[in-house]
Amino acid sequence: MGGSGSRLSKELLAEYQDLTFLTKQEILLAHRRFCELLPQEHRSVEESLQARVSLEQILSLPELKANPFKERICKVFSTSPSRDTLSFEDFLDLLSVFSDTATPDIKSHYAFRIFDFDDDGTLNREDLSQLVNCLTGESEDTRLSASEMKQLIDNVSSRGGWAGPGSRWEGLGFGLEASPFQILEESDIDRDGTINLSEFQHVISRSPDFASSFKIVL
């Protein structure tokens, strides 16, 4: 792609290292992968730092393509008003949060934002219904019907656990060992029918695999 495309200055590299959890090598790799999404003639350092790429382009990356929450992840990290494009710094922030060295508090904060589909600052049953549909798929063959979703919620409420096949929600990829509705039942400390950030972080703190599972590596 040309020798200048991935040559960030030492000063800029140092600044990005200070502002993220990424190493110099990870930042350079992230910039190279971002530049590969740009037209050949716009891959200079100056242009790449001003450019924005569409969500469709970002979602074409193999590291994101299979993630059931890929669209929500991109929207949470997008700084554009319409939340449909990412700048290089948006992309870097995304990779930083999903890196091995990001703190559990940072990871759980962004996991909460990703699961908060209506962006109202709480997780409710509607958010968790969308979460389940992300995991099961949006096609007619895999998407849960309204009655199936109600049965799932009722099973959790009446039996105190996930009554479906398997006990571990590995599809989350985030190290959670309970269904989303079981998490709601167990996390809603003030019993208001929603989970706030502190309640969510409390239950996440009891999931030892969460921090190591909540990652995207280029």
mmCIF file with all atom_site columns, C-alpha atoms in Angstrom:
data_model
loop_
_atom_site.group_PDB
_atom_site.id
_atom_site.type_symbol
_atom_site.label_atom_id
_atom_site.label_alt_id
_atom_site.label_comp_id
_atom_site.label_asym_id
_atom_site.label_entity_id
_atom_site.label_seq_id
_atom_site.pdbx_PDB_ins_code
_atom_site.Cartn_x
_atom_site.Cartn_y
_atom_site.Cartn_z
_atom_site.occupancy
_atom_site.B_iso_or_equiv
_atom_site.pdbx_formal_charge
_atom_site.auth_seq_id
_atom_site.auth_comp_id
_atom_site.auth_asym_id
_atom_site.auth_atom_id
_atom_site.pdbx_PDB_model_num
ATOM 1   C CA . MET A 1 1   ? 0.000   0.000   0.000  1.00 0.00 ? 1   MET A CA 1
ATOM 2   C CA . GLY A 1 2   ? 3.001   2.269   -0.182 1.00 0.00 ? 2   GLY A CA 1
ATOM 3   C CA . GLY A 1 3   ? 5.675   2.849   2.404  1.00 0.00 ? 3   GLY A CA 1
ATOM 4   C CA . SER A 1 4   ? 4.253   6.021   3.897  1.00 0.00 ? 4   SER A CA 1
ATOM 5   C CA . GLY A 1 5   ? 0.803   4.629   4.665  1.00 0.00 ? 5   GLY A CA 1
ATOM 6   C CA . SER A 1 6   ? 1.662   3.027   8.008  1.00 0.00 ? 6   SER A CA 1
ATOM 7   C CA . ARG A 1 7   ? 4.445   5.366   9.169  1.00 0.00 ? 7   ARG A CA 1
ATOM 8   C CA . LEU A 1 8   ? 2.985   7.295   12.070 1.00 0.00 ? 8   LEU A CA 1
ATOM 9   C CA . SER A 1 9   ? 5.402   9.748   13.653 1.00 0.00 ? 9   SER A CA 1
ATOM 10  C CA . LYS A 1 10  ? 7.171   8.832   16.900 1.00 0.00 ? 10  LYS A CA 1
ATOM 11  C CA . GLU A 1 11  ? 5.364   11.678  18.645 1.00 0.00 ? 11  GLU A CA 1
ATOM 12  C CA . LEU A 1 12  ? 1.943   10.491  17.503 1.00 0.00 ? 12  LEU A CA 1
ATOM 13  C CA . LEU A 1 13  ? 2.758   6.902   18.399 1.00 0.00 ? 13  LEU A CA 1
ATOM 14  C CA . ALA A 1 14  ? 3.793   7.990   21.890 1.00 0.00 ? 14  ALA A CA 1
ATOM 15  C CA . GLU A 1 15  ? 0.564   9.970   22.259 1.00 0.00 ? 15  GLU A CA 1
ATOM 16  C CA . TYR A 1 16  ? -1.571  7.020   21.193 1.00 0.00 ? 16  TYR A CA 1
ATOM 17  C CA . GLN A 1 17  ? 0.316   4.738   23.585 1.00 0.00 ? 17  GLN A CA 1
ATOM 18  C CA . ASP A 1 18  ? -0.418  7.157   26.435 1.00 0.00 ? 18  ASP A CA 1
ATOM 19  C CA . LEU A 1 19  ? -4.120  7.333   25.549 1.00 0.00 ? 19  LEU A CA 1
ATOM 20  C CA . THR A 1 20  ? -4.770  3.625   24.913 1.00 0.00 ? 20  THR A CA 1
ATOM 21  C CA . PHE A 1 21  ? -3.890  0.188   26.261 1.00 0.00 ? 21  PHE A CA 1
ATOM 22  C CA . LEU A 1 22  ? -2.095  -0.692  23.013 1.00 0.00 ? 22  LEU A CA 1
ATOM 23  C CA . THR A 1 23  ? 1.586   -1.224  22.311 1.00 0.00 ? 23  THR A CA 1
ATOM 24  C CA . LYS A 1 24  ? 3.510   0.568   19.567 1.00 0.00 ? 24  LYS A CA 1
ATOM 25  C CA . GLN A 1 25  ? 3.343   -2.536  17.375 1.00 0.00 ? 25  GLN A CA 1
ATOM 26  C CA . GLU A 1 26  ? -0.423  -2.913  17.915 1.00 0.00 ? 26  GLU A CA 1
ATOM 27  C CA . ILE A 1 27  ? -0.999  0.746   16.988 1.00 0.00 ? 27  ILE A CA 1
ATOM 28  C CA . LEU A 1 28  ? 1.049   0.414   13.805 1.00 0.00 ? 28  LEU A CA 1
ATOM 29  C CA . LEU A 1 29  ? -0.827  -2.760  12.857 1.00 0.00 ? 29  LEU A CA 1
ATOM 30  C CA . ALA A 1 30  ? -4.171  -1.063  13.541 1.00 0.00 ? 30  ALA A CA 1
ATOM 31  C CA . HIS A 1 31  ? -3.184  1.857   11.310 1.00 0.00 ? 31  HIS A CA 1
ATOM 32  C CA . ARG A 1 32  ? -2.092  -0.478  8.520  1.00 0.00 ? 32  ARG A CA 1
ATOM 33  C CA . ARG A 1 33  ? -5.365  -2.429  8.688  1.00 0.00 ? 33  ARG A CA 1
ATOM 34  C CA . PHE A 1 34  ? -7.375  0.816   8.749  1.00 0.00 ? 34  PHE A CA 1
ATOM 35  C CA . CYS A 1 35  ? -5.476  2.164   5.725  1.00 0.00 ? 35  CYS A CA 1
ATOM 36  C CA . GLU A 1 36  ? -6.240  -1.021  3.809  1.00 0.00 ? 36  GLU A CA 1
ATOM 37  C CA . LEU A 1 37  ? -9.911  -0.022  3.962  1.00 0.00 ? 37  LEU A CA 1
ATOM 38  C CA . LEU A 1 38  ? -9.171  3.309   2.243  1.00 0.00 ? 38  LEU A CA 1
ATOM 39  C CA . PRO A 1 39  ? -8.729  3.949   -1.485 1.00 0.00 ? 39  PRO A CA 1
ATOM 40  C CA . GLN A 1 40  ? -5.118  3.496   -2.558 1.00 0.00 ? 40  GLN A CA 1
ATOM 41  C CA . GLU A 1 41  ? -4.691  7.210   -3.280 1.00 0.00 ? 41  GLU A CA 1
ATOM 42  C CA . HIS A 1 42  ? -5.842  8.265   0.209  1.00 0.00 ? 42  HIS A CA 1
ATOM 43  C CA . ARG A 1 43  ? -3.529  6.167   2.366  1.00 0.00 ? 43  ARG A CA 1
ATOM 44  C CA . SER A 1 44  ? -1.025  8.821   3.393  1.00 0.00 ? 44  SER A CA 1
ATOM 45  C CA . VAL A 1 45  ? -0.715  9.417   7.133  1.00 0.00 ? 45  VAL A CA 1
ATOM 46  C CA . GLU A 1 46  ? -2.336  12.838  6.899  1.00 0.00 ? 46  GLU A CA 1
ATOM 47  C CA . GLU A 1 47  ? -5.321  11.637  4.880  1.00 0.00 ? 47  GLU A CA 1
ATOM 48  C CA . SER A 1 48  ? -5.786  8.442   6.887  1.00 0.00 ? 48  SER A CA 1
ATOM 49  C CA . LEU A 1 49  ? -6.042  10.417  10.125 1.00 0.00 ? 49  LEU A CA 1
ATOM 50  C CA . GLN A 1 50  ? -8.804  12.581  8.626  1.00 0.00 ? 50  GLN A CA 1
ATOM 51  C CA . ALA A 1 51  ? -10.658 9.777   6.868  1.00 0.00 ? 51  ALA A CA 1
ATOM 52  C CA . ARG A 1 52  ? -13.747 7.950   8.053  1.00 0.00 ? 52  ARG A CA 1
ATOM 53  C CA . VAL A 1 53  ? -14.737 4.480   6.887  1.00 0.00 ? 53  VAL A CA 1
ATOM 54  C CA . SER A 1 54  ? -18.240 3.060   6.795  1.00 0.00 ? 54  SER A CA 1
ATOM 55  C CA . LEU A 1 55  ? -19.506 0.471   9.263  1.00 0.00 ? 55  LEU A CA 1
ATOM 56  C CA . GLU A 1 56  ? -19.851 -1.936  6.364  1.00 0.00 ? 56  GLU A CA 1
ATOM 57  C CA . GLN A 1 57  ? -16.125 -1.655  5.674  1.00 0.00 ? 57  GLN A CA 1
ATOM 58  C CA . ILE A 1 58  ? -15.170 -2.115  9.330  1.00 0.00 ? 58  ILE A CA 1
ATOM 59  C CA . LEU A 1 59  ? -17.519 -5.087  9.617  1.00 0.00 ? 59  LEU A CA 1
ATOM 60  C CA . SER A 1 60  ? -15.749 -6.720  6.688  1.00 0.00 ? 60  SER A CA 1
ATOM 61  C CA . LEU A 1 61  ? -12.699 -7.296  8.905  1.00 0.00 ? 61  LEU A CA 1
ATOM 62  C CA . PRO A 1 62  ? -12.464 -11.014 9.781  1.00 0.00 ? 62  PRO A CA 1
ATOM 63  C CA . GLU A 1 63  ? -11.901 -10.168 13.456 1.00 0.00 ? 63  GLU A CA 1
ATOM 64  C CA . LEU A 1 64  ? -15.344 -8.532  13.650 1.00 0.00 ? 64  LEU A CA 1
ATOM 65  C CA . LYS A 1 65  ? -17.328 -10.391 11.012 1.00 0.00 ? 65  LYS A CA 1
ATOM 66  C CA . ALA A 1 66  ? -18.271 -13.329 13.253 1.00 0.00 ? 66  ALA A CA 1
ATOM 67  C CA . ASN A 1 67  ? -19.027 -11.281 16.377 1.00 0.00 ? 67  ASN A CA 1
ATOM 68  C CA . PRO A 1 68  ? -22.790 -11.314 17.095 1.00 0.00 ? 68  PRO A CA 1
ATOM 69  C CA . PHE A 1 69  ? -22.578 -7.755  18.451 1.00 0.00 ? 69  PHE A CA 1
ATOM 70  C CA . LYS A 1 70  ? -20.438 -6.326  15.659 1.00 0.00 ? 70  LYS A CA 1
ATOM 71  C CA . GLU A 1 71  ? -22.895 -3.601  14.636 1.00 0.00 ? 71  GLU A CA 1
ATOM 72  C CA . ARG A 1 72  ? -23.496 -2.456  18.206 1.00 0.00 ? 72  ARG A CA 1
ATOM 73  C CA . ILE A 1 73  ? -19.749 -2.429  18.889 1.00 0.00 ? 73  ILE A CA 1
ATOM 74  C CA . CYS A 1 74  ? -19.126 -0.150  15.925 1.00 0.00 ? 74  CYS A CA 1
ATOM 75  C CA . LYS A 1 75  ? -22.003 2.171   16.802 1.00 0.00 ? 75  LYS A CA 1
ATOM 76  C CA . VAL A 1 76  ? -20.783 2.539   20.401 1.00 0.00 ? 76  VAL A CA 1
ATOM 77  C CA . PHE A 1 77  ? -17.303 3.545   19.269 1.00 0.00 ? 77  PHE A CA 1
ATOM 78  C CA . SER A 1 78  ? -18.359 5.771   16.382 1.00 0.00 ? 78  SER A CA 1
ATOM 79  C CA . THR A 1 79  ? -18.015 9.510   17.065 1.00 0.00 ? 79  THR A CA 1
ATOM 80  C CA . SER A 1 80  ? -19.944 10.568  13.955 1.00 0.00 ? 80  SER A CA 1
ATOM 81  C CA . PRO A 1 81  ? -23.376 12.137  14.605 1.00 0.00 ? 81  PRO A CA 1
ATOM 82  C CA . SER A 1 82  ? -25.075 9.398   12.570 1.00 0.00 ? 82  SER A CA 1
ATOM 83  C CA . ARG A 1 83  ? -22.870 6.690   14.144 1.00 0.00 ? 83  ARG A CA 1
ATOM 84  C CA . ASP A 1 84  ? -22.326 5.034   10.778 1.00 0.00 ? 84  ASP A CA 1
ATOM 85  C CA . THR A 1 85  ? -18.610 5.691   10.210 1.00 0.00 ? 85  THR A CA 1
ATOM 86  C CA . LEU A 1 86  ? -15.394 5.254   12.190 1.00 0.00 ? 86  LEU A CA 1
ATOM 87  C CA . SER A 1 87  ? -12.262 7.368   12.164 1.00 0.00 ? 87  SER A CA 1
ATOM 88  C CA . PHE A 1 88  ? -8.858  5.846   12.815 1.00 0.00 ? 88  PHE A CA 1
ATOM 89  C CA . GLU A 1 89  ? -8.998  7.100   16.405 1.00 0.00 ? 89  GLU A CA 1
ATOM 90  C CA . ASP A 1 90  ? -12.462 5.536   16.836 1.00 0.00 ? 90  ASP A CA 1
ATOM 91  C CA . PHE A 1 91  ? -11.005 2.275   15.536 1.00 0.00 ? 91  PHE A CA 1
ATOM 92  C CA . LEU A 1 92  ? -8.049  2.601   17.898 1.00 0.00 ? 92  LEU A CA 1
ATOM 93  C CA . ASP A 1 93  ? -10.366 3.191   20.873 1.00 0.00 ? 93  ASP A CA 1
ATOM 94  C CA . LEU A 1 94  ? -12.326 0.065   19.946 1.00 0.00 ? 94  LEU A CA 1
ATOM 95  C CA . LEU A 1 95  ? -9.203  -2.084  19.776 1.00 0.00 ? 95  LEU A CA 1
ATOM 96  C CA . SER A 1 96  ? -7.878  -0.574  22.999 1.00 0.00 ? 96  SER A CA 1
ATOM 97  C CA . VAL A 1 97  ? -10.979 -1.497  24.999 1.00 0.00 ? 97  VAL A CA 1
ATOM 98  C CA . PHE A 1 98  ? -10.965 -5.016  23.541 1.00 0.00 ? 98  PHE A CA 1
ATOM 99  C CA . SER A 1 99  ? -7.225  -5.510  24.140 1.00 0.00 ? 99  SER A CA 1
ATOM 100 C CA . ASP A 1 100 ? -5.803  -7.929  26.713 1.00 0.00 ? 100 ASP A CA 1
ATOM 101 C CA . THR A 1 101 ? -4.412  -5.069  28.805 1.00 0.00 ? 101 THR A CA 1
ATOM 102 C CA . ALA A 1 102 ? -7.581  -2.995  29.186 1.00 0.00 ? 102 ALA A CA 1
ATOM 103 C CA . THR A 1 103 ? -8.852  -3.007  32.773 1.00 0.00 ? 103 THR A CA 1
ATOM 104 C CA . PRO A 1 104 ? -11.937 -5.017  33.803 1.00 0.00 ? 104 PRO A CA 1
ATOM 105 C CA . ASP A 1 105 ? -13.725 -1.778  34.752 1.00 0.00 ? 105 ASP A CA 1
ATOM 106 C CA . ILE A 1 106 ? -13.177 -0.328  31.282 1.00 0.00 ? 106 ILE A CA 1
ATOM 107 C CA . LYS A 1 107 ? -14.274 -3.561  29.613 1.00 0.00 ? 107 LYS A CA 1
ATOM 108 C CA . SER A 1 108 ? -17.429 -3.891  31.714 1.00 0.00 ? 108 SER A CA 1
ATOM 109 C CA . HIS A 1 109 ? -18.308 -0.222  31.122 1.00 0.00 ? 109 HIS A CA 1
ATOM 110 C CA . TYR A 1 110 ? -18.228 -0.730  27.357 1.00 0.00 ? 110 TYR A CA 1
ATOM 111 C CA . ALA A 1 111 ? -19.948 -4.116  27.536 1.00 0.00 ? 111 ALA A CA 1
ATOM 112 C CA . PHE A 1 112 ? -22.796 -2.346  29.328 1.00 0.00 ? 112 PHE A CA 1
ATOM 113 C CA . ARG A 1 113 ? -22.964 0.300   26.591 1.00 0.00 ? 113 ARG A CA 1
ATOM 114 C CA . ILE A 1 114 ? -22.954 -2.361  23.870 1.00 0.00 ? 114 ILE A CA 1
ATOM 115 C CA . PHE A 1 115 ? -25.836 -4.252  25.518 1.00 0.00 ? 115 PHE A CA 1
ATOM 116 C CA . ASP A 1 116 ? -27.797 -1.021  26.126 1.00 0.00 ? 116 ASP A CA 1
ATOM 117 C CA . PHE A 1 117 ? -29.455 -1.096  22.718 1.00 0.00 ? 117 PHE A CA 1
ATOM 118 C CA . ASP A 1 118 ? -31.722 1.901   23.311 1.00 0.00 ? 118 ASP A CA 1
ATOM 119 C CA . ASP A 1 119 ? -28.921 3.982   24.884 1.00 0.00 ? 119 ASP A CA 1
ATOM 120 C CA . ASP A 1 120 ? -31.011 4.952   27.912 1.00 0.00 ? 120 ASP A CA 1
ATOM 121 C CA . GLY A 1 121 ? -28.349 4.126   30.516 1.00 0.00 ? 121 GLY A CA 1
ATOM 122 C CA . THR A 1 122 ? -30.029 0.959   31.808 1.00 0.00 ? 122 THR A CA 1
ATOM 123 C CA . LEU A 1 123 ? -30.479 -2.639  30.694 1.00 0.00 ? 123 LEU A CA 1
ATOM 124 C CA . ASN A 1 124 ? -34.104 -3.740  30.615 1.00 0.00 ? 124 ASN A CA 1
ATOM 125 C CA . ARG A 1 125 ? -35.955 -6.736  29.201 1.00 0.00 ? 125 ARG A CA 1
ATOM 126 C CA . GLU A 1 126 ? -36.191 -5.109  25.777 1.00 0.00 ? 126 GLU A CA 1
ATOM 127 C CA . ASP A 1 127 ? -32.403 -4.691  25.667 1.00 0.00 ? 127 ASP A CA 1
ATOM 128 C CA . LEU A 1 128 ? -31.913 -8.286  26.740 1.00 0.00 ? 128 LEU A CA 1
ATOM 129 C CA . SER A 1 129 ? -34.448 -9.511  24.171 1.00 0.00 ? 129 SER A CA 1
ATOM 130 C CA . GLN A 1 130 ? -32.371 -7.812  21.472 1.00 0.00 ? 130 GLN A CA 1
ATOM 131 C CA . LEU A 1 131 ? -29.246 -9.316  23.009 1.00 0.00 ? 131 LEU A CA 1
ATOM 132 C CA . VAL A 1 132 ? -30.764 -12.804 22.741 1.00 0.00 ? 132 VAL A CA 1
ATOM 133 C CA . ASN A 1 133 ? -31.764 -12.166 19.126 1.00 0.00 ? 133 ASN A CA 1
ATOM 134 C CA . CYS A 1 134 ? -28.201 -11.105 18.314 1.00 0.00 ? 134 CYS A CA 1
ATOM 135 C CA . LEU A 1 135 ? -27.014 -14.438 19.679 1.00 0.00 ? 135 LEU A CA 1
ATOM 136 C CA . THR A 1 136 ? -29.642 -16.605 18.000 1.00 0.00 ? 136 THR A CA 1
ATOM 137 C CA . GLY A 1 137 ? -29.534 -14.723 14.696 1.00 0.00 ? 137 GLY A CA 1
ATOM 138 C CA . GLU A 1 138 ? -31.903 -12.408 12.871 1.00 0.00 ? 138 GLU A CA 1
ATOM 139 C CA . SER A 1 139 ? -33.172 -14.862 10.259 1.00 0.00 ? 139 SER A CA 1
ATOM 140 C CA . GLU A 1 140 ? -36.690 -16.265 10.438 1.00 0.00 ? 140 GLU A CA 1
ATOM 141 C CA . ASP A 1 141 ? -35.281 -19.728 11.088 1.00 0.00 ? 141 ASP A CA 1
ATOM 142 C CA . THR A 1 142 ? -33.257 -18.725 14.148 1.00 0.00 ? 142 THR A CA 1
ATOM 143 C CA . ARG A 1 143 ? -34.965 -15.656 15.626 1.00 0.00 ? 143 ARG A CA 1
ATOM 144 C CA . LEU A 1 144 ? -37.070 -16.359 18.716 1.00 0.00 ? 144 LEU A CA 1
ATOM 145 C CA . SER A 1 145 ? -40.770 -15.669 18.368 1.00 0.00 ? 145 SER A CA 1
ATOM 146 C CA . ALA A 1 146 ? -42.566 -13.484 20.913 1.00 0.00 ? 146 ALA A CA 1
ATOM 147 C CA . SER A 1 147 ? -43.962 -16.586 22.632 1.00 0.00 ? 147 SER A CA 1
ATOM 148 C CA . GLU A 1 148 ? -40.536 -18.259 22.761 1.00 0.00 ? 148 GLU A CA 1
ATOM 149 C CA . MET A 1 149 ? -38.997 -15.115 24.225 1.00 0.00 ? 149 MET A CA 1
ATOM 150 C CA . LYS A 1 150 ? -41.762 -14.955 26.847 1.00 0.00 ? 150 LYS A CA 1
ATOM 151 C CA . GLN A 1 151 ? -41.181 -18.616 27.719 1.00 0.00 ? 151 GLN A CA 1
ATOM 152 C CA . LEU A 1 152 ? -37.475 -17.953 28.138 1.00 0.00 ? 152 LEU A CA 1
ATOM 153 C CA . ILE A 1 153 ? -38.184 -15.021 30.475 1.00 0.00 ? 153 ILE A CA 1
ATOM 154 C CA . ASP A 1 154 ? -40.806 -17.006 32.435 1.00 0.00 ? 154 ASP A CA 1
ATOM 155 C CA . ASN A 1 155 ? -38.451 -19.985 32.832 1.00 0.00 ? 155 ASN A CA 1
ATOM 156 C CA . VAL A 1 156 ? -35.748 -17.769 34.285 1.00 0.00 ? 156 VAL A CA 1
ATOM 157 C CA . SER A 1 157 ? -38.164 -15.998 36.602 1.00 0.00 ? 157 SER A CA 1
ATOM 158 C CA . SER A 1 158 ? -39.835 -19.154 37.907 1.00 0.00 ? 158 SER A CA 1
ATOM 159 C CA . ARG A 1 159 ? -36.833 -21.481 38.094 1.00 0.00 ? 159 ARG A CA 1
ATOM 160 C CA . GLY A 1 160 ? -34.048 -19.041 38.823 1.00 0.00 ? 160 GLY A CA 1
ATOM 161 C CA . GLY A 1 161 ? -31.960 -20.118 35.880 1.00 0.00 ? 161 GLY A CA 1
ATOM 162 C CA . TRP A 1 162 ? -31.679 -20.764 32.198 1.00 0.00 ? 162 TRP A CA 1
ATOM 163 C CA . ALA A 1 163 ? -33.912 -23.677 31.272 1.00 0.00 ? 163 ALA A CA 1
ATOM 164 C CA . GLY A 1 164 ? -32.810 -23.950 27.663 1.00 0.00 ? 164 GLY A CA 1
ATOM 165 C CA . PRO A 1 165 ? -30.208 -26.257 26.139 1.00 0.00 ? 165 PRO A CA 1
ATOM 166 C CA . GLY A 1 166 ? -26.839 -25.833 27.814 1.00 0.00 ? 166 GLY A CA 1
ATOM 167 C CA . SER A 1 167 ? -25.979 -23.736 30.842 1.00 0.00 ? 167 SER A CA 1
ATOM 168 C CA . ARG A 1 168 ? -23.189 -21.553 29.476 1.00 0.00 ? 168 ARG A CA 1
ATOM 169 C CA . TRP A 1 169 ? -23.884 -18.683 27.063 1.00 0.00 ? 169 TRP A CA 1
ATOM 170 C CA . GLU A 1 170 ? -20.655 -19.120 25.121 1.00 0.00 ? 170 GLU A CA 1
ATOM 171 C CA . GLY A 1 171 ? -22.150 -17.229 22.190 1.00 0.00 ? 171 GLY A CA 1
ATOM 172 C CA . LEU A 1 172 ? -21.631 -14.049 24.146 1.00 0.00 ? 172 LEU A CA 1
ATOM 173 C CA . GLY A 1 173 ? -17.910 -14.557 23.920 1.00 0.00 ? 173 GLY A CA 1
ATOM 174 C CA . PHE A 1 174 ? -17.655 -12.471 27.074 1.00 0.00 ? 174 PHE A CA 1
ATOM 175 C CA . GLY A 1 175 ? -17.238 -15.185 29.702 1.00 0.00 ? 175 GLY A CA 1
ATOM 176 C CA . LEU A 1 176 ? -20.762 -14.989 31.126 1.00 0.00 ? 176 LEU A CA 1
ATOM 177 C CA . GLU A 1 177 ? -22.086 -18.224 32.590 1.00 0.00 ? 177 GLU A CA 1
ATOM 178 C CA . ALA A 1 178 ? -25.785 -17.360 32.769 1.00 0.00 ? 178 ALA A CA 1
ATOM 179 C CA . SER A 1 179 ? -28.527 -16.378 30.358 1.00 0.00 ? 179 SER A CA 1
ATOM 180 C CA . PRO A 1 180 ? -29.144 -12.629 29.882 1.00 0.00 ? 180 PRO A CA 1
ATOM 181 C CA . PHE A 1 181 ? -32.465 -12.853 31.752 1.00 0.00 ? 181 PHE A CA 1
ATOM 182 C CA . GLN A 1 182 ? -30.877 -14.735 34.633 1.00 0.00 ? 182 GLN A CA 1
ATOM 183 C CA . ILE A 1 183 ? -28.326 -11.925 34.820 1.00 0.00 ? 183 ILE A CA 1
ATOM 184 C CA . LEU A 1 184 ? -31.204 -9.434  35.026 1.00 0.00 ? 184 LEU A CA 1
ATOM 185 C CA . GLU A 1 185 ? -32.852 -11.405 37.816 1.00 0.00 ? 185 GLU A CA 1
ATOM 186 C CA . GLU A 1 186 ? -29.619 -11.694 39.808 1.00 0.00 ? 186 GLU A CA 1
ATOM 187 C CA . SER A 1 187 ? -28.241 -8.198  39.133 1.00 0.00 ? 187 SER A CA 1
ATOM 188 C CA . ASP A 1 188 ? -31.299 -6.043  39.743 1.00 0.00 ? 188 ASP A CA 1
ATOM 189 C CA . ILE A 1 189 ? -30.340 -5.165  43.314 1.00 0.00 ? 189 ILE A CA 1
ATOM 190 C CA . ASP A 1 190 ? -32.921 -2.399  43.748 1.00 0.00 ? 190 ASP A CA 1
ATOM 191 C CA . ARG A 1 191 ? -35.614 -4.550  42.039 1.00 0.00 ? 191 ARG A CA 1
ATOM 192 C CA . ASP A 1 192 ? -36.717 -1.820  39.638 1.00 0.00 ? 192 ASP A CA 1
ATOM 193 C CA . GLY A 1 193 ? -36.794 -4.138  36.619 1.00 0.00 ? 193 GLY A CA 1
ATOM 194 C CA . THR A 1 194 ? -33.617 -2.717  35.084 1.00 0.00 ? 194 THR A CA 1
ATOM 195 C CA . ILE A 1 195 ? -29.864 -3.056  35.552 1.00 0.00 ? 195 ILE A CA 1
ATOM 196 C CA . ASN A 1 196 ? -27.737 0.056   35.958 1.00 0.00 ? 196 ASN A CA 1
ATOM 197 C CA . LEU A 1 197 ? -24.006 0.192   35.317 1.00 0.00 ? 197 LEU A CA 1
ATOM 198 C CA . SER A 1 198 ? -22.941 -0.473  38.912 1.00 0.00 ? 198 SER A CA 1
ATOM 199 C CA . GLU A 1 199 ? -25.280 -3.487  39.167 1.00 0.00 ? 199 GLU A CA 1
ATOM 200 C CA . PHE A 1 200 ? -23.962 -4.828  35.875 1.00 0.00 ? 200 PHE A CA 1
ATOM 201 C CA . GLN A 1 201 ? -20.340 -4.377  36.960 1.00 0.00 ? 201 GLN A CA 1
ATOM 202 C CA . HIS A 1 202 ? -21.131 -6.145  40.229 1.00 0.00 ? 202 HIS A CA 1
ATOM 203 C CA . VAL A 1 203 ? -22.313 -9.302  38.457 1.00 0.00 ? 203 VAL A CA 1
ATOM 204 C CA . ILE A 1 204 ? -19.509 -9.095  35.893 1.00 0.00 ? 204 ILE A CA 1
ATOM 205 C CA . SER A 1 205 ? -16.974 -9.027  38.725 1.00 0.00 ? 205 SER A CA 1
ATOM 206 C CA . ARG A 1 206 ? -18.132 -12.551 39.615 1.00 0.00 ? 206 ARG A CA 1
ATOM 207 C CA . SER A 1 207 ? -17.365 -13.835 36.091 1.00 0.00 ? 207 SER A CA 1
ATOM 208 C CA . PRO A 1 208 ? -13.655 -14.695 36.139 1.00 0.00 ? 208 PRO A CA 1
ATOM 209 C CA . ASP A 1 209 ? -13.506 -15.320 32.384 1.00 0.00 ? 209 ASP A CA 1
ATOM 210 C CA . PHE A 1 210 ? -15.086 -12.025 31.380 1.00 0.00 ? 210 PHE A CA 1
ATOM 211 C CA . ALA A 1 211 ? -11.993 -9.821  30.974 1.00 0.00 ? 211 ALA A CA 1
ATOM 212 C CA . SER A 1 212 ? -10.047 -12.425 29.012 1.00 0.00 ? 212 SER A CA 1
ATOM 213 C CA . SER A 1 213 ? -13.046 -13.245 26.789 1.00 0.00 ? 213 SER A CA 1
ATOM 214 C CA . PHE A 1 214 ? -13.976 -9.629  26.008 1.00 0.00 ? 214 PHE A CA 1
ATOM 215 C CA . LYS A 1 215 ? -11.342 -9.086  23.344 1.00 0.00 ? 215 LYS A CA 1
ATOM 216 C CA . ILE A 1 216 ? -10.714 -8.502  19.667 1.00 0.00 ? 216 ILE A CA 1
ATOM 217 C CA . VAL A 1 217 ? -7.178  -9.053  18.403 1.00 0.00 ? 217 VAL A CA 1
ATOM 218 C CA . LEU A 1 218 ? -6.016  -8.138  14.914 1.00 0.00 ? 218 LEU A CA 1
#
